[in-house]
Amino acid sequence: MTETSGHNGAVARVSDQLLSTAIGRAGVPMFITGAWDEGMPVLWVNDAFVETVGAGVGDLSVLGPNPLLSLVDEDPERDTAQQDLLEGRPMLRIVSARRRDGSTAWWQVSVNPLPSPDGVVRHWVGITTDVSEYVDRQAAQLASLEVERRQRADLDLIAQTTELLGDLEYPYALRDIVDLLRALVPWAAFYLNDDGLVFAEGVDVASPPSGRGRRHARYIPDSDHLDPLGDVPGAPEGVTSDIVQDLLDGVLDGPVVLRLDARYAPHSASGWLRRDLVRRVVEETGAVPGTVVVHAVAGRRRVLGLLVTWTGDEGLDAEASVEAFEAGLHEPDHVRTVVEVVARRAGTAIDNARLYAREHRLAEALQRAMLPEQADVTGLDVWTYYAPNAEHAQVGGDWYDVLQIADGTVGLVIGDVVGHDVEAAAAMGQLRSVVRSYAYELTTPGIVLDRVDQLVTGMRIPRSASMVYATLQHVADDDSWAVEYTRAGHLPPLLLRDGEVRQLDAAGGSLVGFGAQPRLTGKEVLRSGDVLLFYTDGLIERRDRSLKVGLEALVETSTRVTARDAAGVGEELLSRLADAPEDDVAIVVVRVPDPVGDTQVQSPSPRSRRWLLPSEPASIGRARHAVLRTCQTWGVSETASAELVVSELVANGVLHGWGNIALRLFDTGDGLRIEVEDSNPAPPVTTDGHPNRLGGFGMQIVERLADWGWRPAGSGKLVWAKLRSTAASEELGAARQTR
């Protein structure tokens, strides 16, 4: 008999037979086994166990030792469970077991020892509970979390890719994107279709917006010109169709799978890509690829290149791999989706970068073509500067001109057409031509502007414009210059004299084409050391201040100018006022040299100078003149060496480059640094001269006098040379003569 406590505190007596019947008919599967040393044979099971498992004591006895373990399909902690039973400890595990109908379920199994009076465990009692619903629910939650984690990782990868695509001037942008993709696939690479397929780690933004796209050769399938592929055993007979070229031509949308054991025409896109892929994948991974997936990197008008991924199918049958790809089983859906998004965004970014670069180069070339280079003026130091606003890809309307009208007579004009587009540039070009034609015919600025008004009114130029036109005539008796000027709605020129600044605000008038009254002409006289400054509003205009306040700032800054050369005056003003201009900037600085005062005190002005020279022989002489004047201003003694070096560097730019040539000079504190930039990316080469003709020794001269080097700059190159001191040059020359 068994005693239990009832609700009323009385002891209720339950017979052993009643207890046995209750346990046997309980809805929870239960069992009793023998000792561990005996193999834990099943001695008793209740009805629920038989109904659930489909086996009774007799059925289980034929399974041998530990028959319950034979029912278990999966238990990752089997060894731990057996150790618990061996040492007589209770065991609680969740295992996968077979149901009566042959299906599997998850069971929580609790086995507890039934010790004998002597303390030896000879029997075990077990209870099983079906927890399949809870396990499946937990598995579904974990799967959902895994999907969410993977999606977050994919979105993060795409975000990082987008960030890299935002800076395609970085030379390894595509390589870094591939490194990100290798979190999803074992190997990936970009190929751009620039004059045929090329392996790409970065983007050449100088290429046309939609790529050059030269086609690889196509061959008829039964052609005799086959790639034997001797390094690929078992290659099928015949030539496989050029699936890569079809993708490049837009015949296929892609992605496509490329078999690397097939035969392709040797000069076809598929043949070239196959050979390059096999070599690269083997070198980088040590694996022999069977197939790769090829995605199109498409621009607006055509396919710019390819994004190739290898999913790691080493040793797999290529035919089976193709079938798996067609069935959508070659790679996980999320991998294909991410790669397709990356390829699509890469194509758009590359196309946009190339389109922007093309428009920017076109705009800059057009602007430079419309801005004449300053003329050399005997007796005057003239410096000009123009910089378009970096925010505008279009051309601007600022312009200037320096005209050598006659011996001793110079015409200066600076103007501004409203707008930053091609229409503004066209209006600027028309105005420049009109002013030039009348400037050479007439001498008085007011009369010149009257004629310009009349012609512009008839031409119906759609944009309003302002300008200042001035003439400077040399007065031979006292080496002064007589200045006459007129203004059409433009900011007044400034006269800098002995630390004082005066605005030449006389002879003002309305904008060009709106002169209802005859234009006035103002007069002034320039003496030695005087500076005349012409400028456009981009030098002083800012969003956070009015134009009047900007003009006051220019006047105040000009009083502190210390430079004794026109280029130095311009550099001081730019460094203090135009570090980050919000509009186009054009400046013309005219200075009357002071032979006595210029040599007395060394100027503390910025130790850098810049000039923009046309690619023509006359620029070599202008560059020498600029260097000599700068060396004089800075007190640099190696003027002869500087003149030779700058002559050779600029001459190389004129002979072998194109476009404009930028000349920059820097006083580094321990020597003069000369930089010459042109549009030819080919590096300079030191030669032993040209056989049977003159020249070819330029870089040898530079090497004798300076340390030099070069680097890519924009779409061209920059060559630099740092002058050695005279003593160092003599020592180097003596050392070379002794060798």
PDB file of C-alpha atoms in Angstrom, residues 566-710:
ATOM      1  CA  ALA A 566      52.754  90.744 -60.054  1.00  0.00           C
ATOM      2  CA  ALA A 567      52.583  86.982 -59.479  1.00  0.00           C
ATOM      3  CA  GLY A 568      53.362  87.489 -55.787  1.00  0.00           C
ATOM      4  CA  VAL A 569      50.614  90.091 -55.431  1.00  0.00           C
ATOM      5  CA  GLY A 570      48.144  87.672 -56.986  1.00  0.00           C
ATOM      6  CA  GLU A 571      49.280  84.784 -54.764  1.00  0.00           C
ATOM      7  CA  GLU A 572      48.866  86.882 -51.614  1.00  0.00           C
ATOM      8  CA  LEU A 573      45.354  87.910 -52.552  1.00  0.00           C
ATOM      9  CA  LEU A 574      44.329  84.375 -53.488  1.00  0.00           C
ATOM     10  CA  SER A 575      45.745  82.853 -50.301  1.00  0.00           C
ATOM     11  CA  ARG A 576      43.849  85.340 -48.119  1.00  0.00           C
ATOM     12  CA  LEU A 577      40.588  85.698 -50.045  1.00  0.00           C
ATOM     13  CA  ALA A 578      40.010  82.767 -52.397  1.00  0.00           C
ATOM     14  CA  ASP A 579      40.989  79.540 -50.619  1.00  0.00           C
ATOM     15  CA  ALA A 580      37.433  78.260 -51.202  1.00  0.00           C
ATOM     16  CA  PRO A 581      35.807  80.501 -53.837  1.00  0.00           C
ATOM     17  CA  GLU A 582      32.059  80.217 -54.345  1.00  0.00           C
ATOM     18  CA  ASP A 583      32.173  81.478 -57.924  1.00  0.00           C
ATOM     19  CA  ASP A 584      34.557  81.657 -60.863  1.00  0.00           C
ATOM     20  CA  VAL A 585      37.610  83.830 -60.208  1.00  0.00           C
ATOM     21  CA  ALA A 586      39.519  85.864 -62.794  1.00  0.00           C
ATOM     22  CA  ILE A 587      42.370  88.231 -61.905  1.00  0.00           C
ATOM     23  CA  VAL A 588      44.718  90.440 -63.910  1.00  0.00           C
ATOM     24  CA  VAL A 589      47.612  92.033 -61.977  1.00  0.00           C
ATOM     25  CA  VAL A 590      49.747  94.709 -63.643  1.00  0.00           C
ATOM     26  CA  ARG A 591      52.822  96.060 -61.866  1.00  0.00           C
ATOM     27  CA  VAL A 592      55.303  98.673 -62.963  1.00  0.00           C
ATOM     28  CA  PRO A 593      58.758  97.328 -61.965  1.00  0.00           C
ATOM     29  CA  ASP A 594      60.886  99.431 -59.616  1.00  0.00           C
ATOM     30  CA  PRO A 595      64.535  98.724 -60.546  1.00  0.00           C
ATOM     31  CA  VAL A 596      65.831 100.308 -57.352  1.00  0.00           C
ATOM     32  CA  GLY A 597      63.247  99.400 -54.709  1.00  0.00           C
ATOM     33  CA  ASP A 598      62.741  95.795 -55.866  1.00  0.00           C
ATOM     34  CA  THR A 599      66.323  94.870 -54.952  1.00  0.00           C
ATOM     35  CA  GLN A 600      66.555  96.620 -51.586  1.00  0.00           C
ATOM     36  CA  VAL A 601      64.208  94.575 -49.383  1.00  0.00           C
ATOM     37  CA  GLN A 602      63.306  90.903 -49.760  1.00  0.00           C
ATOM     38  CA  SER A 603      59.527  90.464 -49.787  1.00  0.00           C
ATOM     39  CA  PRO A 604      57.902  88.199 -47.145  1.00  0.00           C
ATOM     40  CA  SER A 605      55.081  87.326 -49.575  1.00  0.00           C
ATOM     41  CA  PRO A 606      53.978  83.686 -50.113  1.00  0.00           C
ATOM     42  CA  ARG A 607      56.857  81.596 -51.437  1.00  0.00           C
ATOM     43  CA  SER A 608      54.905  80.064 -54.297  1.00  0.00           C
ATOM     44  CA  ARG A 609      54.014  81.178 -57.798  1.00  0.00           C
ATOM     45  CA  ARG A 610      51.950  79.725 -60.640  1.00  0.00           C
ATOM     46  CA  TRP A 611      51.426  80.380 -64.334  1.00  0.00           C
ATOM     47  CA  LEU A 612      49.323  78.784 -67.071  1.00  0.00           C
ATOM     48  CA  LEU A 613      51.150  78.707 -70.401  1.00  0.00           C
ATOM     49  CA  PRO A 614      49.933  77.691 -73.848  1.00  0.00           C
ATOM     50  CA  SER A 615      51.644  74.728 -75.486  1.00  0.00           C
ATOM     51  CA  GLU A 616      53.694  76.815 -77.921  1.00  0.00           C
ATOM     52  CA  PRO A 617      57.420  77.641 -78.258  1.00  0.00           C
ATOM     53  CA  ALA A 618      56.947  81.216 -77.017  1.00  0.00           C
ATOM     54  CA  SER A 619      56.021  79.818 -73.602  1.00  0.00           C
ATOM     55  CA  ILE A 620      59.617  78.665 -73.056  1.00  0.00           C
ATOM     56  CA  GLY A 621      60.829  82.271 -73.049  1.00  0.00           C
ATOM     57  CA  ARG A 622      57.930  83.374 -70.848  1.00  0.00           C
ATOM     58  CA  ALA A 623      58.761  80.630 -68.346  1.00  0.00           C
ATOM     59  CA  ARG A 624      62.424  81.738 -68.181  1.00  0.00           C
ATOM     60  CA  HIS A 625      61.334  85.335 -67.640  1.00  0.00           C
ATOM     61  CA  ALA A 626      58.933  84.275 -64.870  1.00  0.00           C
ATOM     62  CA  VAL A 627      61.638  82.270 -63.077  1.00  0.00           C
ATOM     63  CA  LEU A 628      64.210  85.050 -63.298  1.00  0.00           C
ATOM     64  CA  ARG A 629      61.757  87.607 -61.873  1.00  0.00           C
ATOM     65  CA  THR A 630      60.744  85.207 -59.079  1.00  0.00           C
ATOM     66  CA  CYS A 631      64.356  84.378 -58.166  1.00  0.00           C
ATOM     67  CA  GLN A 632      65.068  88.105 -58.009  1.00  0.00           C
ATOM     68  CA  THR A 633      62.053  88.645 -55.734  1.00  0.00           C
ATOM     69  CA  TRP A 634      62.971  85.772 -53.407  1.00  0.00           C
ATOM     70  CA  GLY A 635      66.706  86.412 -53.405  1.00  0.00           C
ATOM     71  CA  VAL A 636      67.518  83.008 -54.915  1.00  0.00           C
ATOM     72  CA  SER A 637      71.092  82.954 -56.200  1.00  0.00           C
ATOM     73  CA  GLU A 638      70.908  79.903 -58.525  1.00  0.00           C
ATOM     74  CA  THR A 639      69.127  81.895 -61.266  1.00  0.00           C
ATOM     75  CA  ALA A 640      71.186  80.450 -64.130  1.00  0.00           C
ATOM     76  CA  SER A 641      70.446  76.870 -63.060  1.00  0.00           C
ATOM     77  CA  ALA A 642      66.773  77.679 -62.524  1.00  0.00           C
ATOM     78  CA  GLU A 643      66.553  79.211 -65.993  1.00  0.00           C
ATOM     79  CA  LEU A 644      68.120  76.132 -67.610  1.00  0.00           C
ATOM     80  CA  VAL A 645      65.941  73.652 -65.733  1.00  0.00           C
ATOM     81  CA  VAL A 646      62.654  75.451 -66.366  1.00  0.00           C
ATOM     82  CA  SER A 647      63.585  75.864 -70.047  1.00  0.00           C
ATOM     83  CA  GLU A 648      64.092  72.126 -70.467  1.00  0.00           C
ATOM     84  CA  LEU A 649      60.994  71.092 -68.529  1.00  0.00           C
ATOM     85  CA  VAL A 650      58.699  73.523 -70.344  1.00  0.00           C
ATOM     86  CA  ALA A 651      60.306  72.638 -73.682  1.00  0.00           C
ATOM     87  CA  ASN A 652      59.531  68.962 -73.041  1.00  0.00           C
ATOM     88  CA  GLY A 653      55.942  69.902 -72.282  1.00  0.00           C
ATOM     89  CA  VAL A 654      55.686  71.912 -75.498  1.00  0.00           C
ATOM     90  CA  LEU A 655      57.343  69.217 -77.663  1.00  0.00           C
ATOM     91  CA  HIS A 656      55.714  66.108 -76.221  1.00  0.00           C
ATOM     92  CA  GLY A 657      52.577  67.311 -74.443  1.00  0.00           C
ATOM     93  CA  TRP A 658      49.371  69.019 -75.467  1.00  0.00           C
ATOM     94  CA  GLY A 659      46.896  71.443 -73.986  1.00  0.00           C
ATOM     95  CA  ASN A 660      48.044  74.061 -71.493  1.00  0.00           C
ATOM     96  CA  ILE A 661      51.213  73.815 -69.422  1.00  0.00           C
ATOM     97  CA  ALA A 662      51.080  74.684 -65.729  1.00  0.00           C
ATOM     98  CA  LEU A 663      54.276  76.114 -64.225  1.00  0.00           C
ATOM     99  CA  ARG A 664      54.647  76.338 -60.444  1.00  0.00           C
ATOM    100  CA  LEU A 665      57.564  77.567 -58.351  1.00  0.00           C
ATOM    101  CA  PHE A 666      58.117  76.942 -54.629  1.00  0.00           C
ATOM    102  CA  ASP A 667      60.763  78.237 -52.251  1.00  0.00           C
ATOM    103  CA  THR A 668      61.223  75.223 -49.949  1.00  0.00           C
ATOM    104  CA  GLY A 669      63.721  76.937 -47.673  1.00  0.00           C
ATOM    105  CA  ASP A 670      66.618  74.803 -48.855  1.00  0.00           C
ATOM    106  CA  GLY A 671      66.213  75.218 -52.595  1.00  0.00           C
ATOM    107  CA  LEU A 672      63.898  76.174 -55.451  1.00  0.00           C
ATOM    108  CA  ARG A 673      61.347  73.557 -56.519  1.00  0.00           C
ATOM    109  CA  ILE A 674      60.019  73.740 -60.075  1.00  0.00           C
ATOM    110  CA  GLU A 675      56.897  71.863 -61.195  1.00  0.00           C
ATOM    111  CA  VAL A 676      55.674  71.577 -64.784  1.00  0.00           C
ATOM    112  CA  GLU A 677      52.389  69.832 -65.540  1.00  0.00           C
ATOM    113  CA  ASP A 678      51.112  68.858 -68.993  1.00  0.00           C
ATOM    114  CA  SER A 679      48.417  66.586 -70.422  1.00  0.00           C
ATOM    115  CA  ASN A 680      50.690  63.811 -71.703  1.00  0.00           C
ATOM    116  CA  PRO A 681      50.713  60.911 -69.179  1.00  0.00           C
ATOM    117  CA  ALA A 682      53.931  59.411 -70.620  1.00  0.00           C
ATOM    118  CA  PRO A 683      56.872  59.909 -68.205  1.00  0.00           C
ATOM    119  CA  PRO A 684      59.999  61.854 -69.206  1.00  0.00           C
ATOM    120  CA  VAL A 685      63.005  59.723 -70.152  1.00  0.00           C
ATOM    121  CA  THR A 686      66.704  60.507 -69.861  1.00  0.00           C
ATOM    122  CA  THR A 687      68.419  59.697 -73.192  1.00  0.00           C
ATOM    123  CA  ASP A 688      71.881  59.978 -74.738  1.00  0.00           C
ATOM    124  CA  GLY A 689      70.595  62.299 -77.417  1.00  0.00           C
ATOM    125  CA  HIS A 690      68.912  61.715 -80.751  1.00  0.00           C
ATOM    126  CA  PRO A 691      71.168  60.034 -83.350  1.00  0.00           C
ATOM    127  CA  ASN A 692      71.889  62.167 -86.417  1.00  0.00           C
ATOM    128  CA  ARG A 693      69.910  65.146 -85.121  1.00  0.00           C
ATOM    129  CA  LEU A 694      70.055  67.837 -82.485  1.00  0.00           C
ATOM    130  CA  GLY A 695      68.533  67.662 -79.007  1.00  0.00           C
ATOM    131  CA  GLY A 696      67.642  64.858 -76.685  1.00  0.00           C
ATOM    132  CA  PHE A 697      69.900  65.983 -73.834  1.00  0.00           C
ATOM    133  CA  GLY A 698      67.295  67.975 -71.891  1.00  0.00           C
ATOM    134  CA  MET A 699      66.753  65.617 -68.973  1.00  0.00           C
ATOM    135  CA  GLN A 700      70.516  65.090 -68.681  1.00  0.00           C
ATOM    136  CA  ILE A 701      70.852  68.815 -68.055  1.00  0.00           C
ATOM    137  CA  VAL A 702      68.058  68.691 -65.485  1.00  0.00           C
ATOM    138  CA  GLU A 703      69.676  65.690 -63.790  1.00  0.00           C
ATOM    139  CA  ARG A 704      73.002  67.525 -63.598  1.00  0.00           C
ATOM    140  CA  LEU A 705      71.487  70.575 -61.889  1.00  0.00           C
ATOM    141  CA  ALA A 706      68.640  69.196 -59.782  1.00  0.00           C
ATOM    142  CA  ASP A 707      66.998  66.227 -58.118  1.00  0.00           C
ATOM    143  CA  TRP A 708      63.919  65.422 -60.178  1.00  0.00           C
ATOM    144  CA  GLY A 709      61.025  63.031 -60.520  1.00  0.00           C
ATOM    145  CA  TRP A 710      57.505  62.772 -61.840  1.00  0.00           C
TER     146      TRP A 710
END
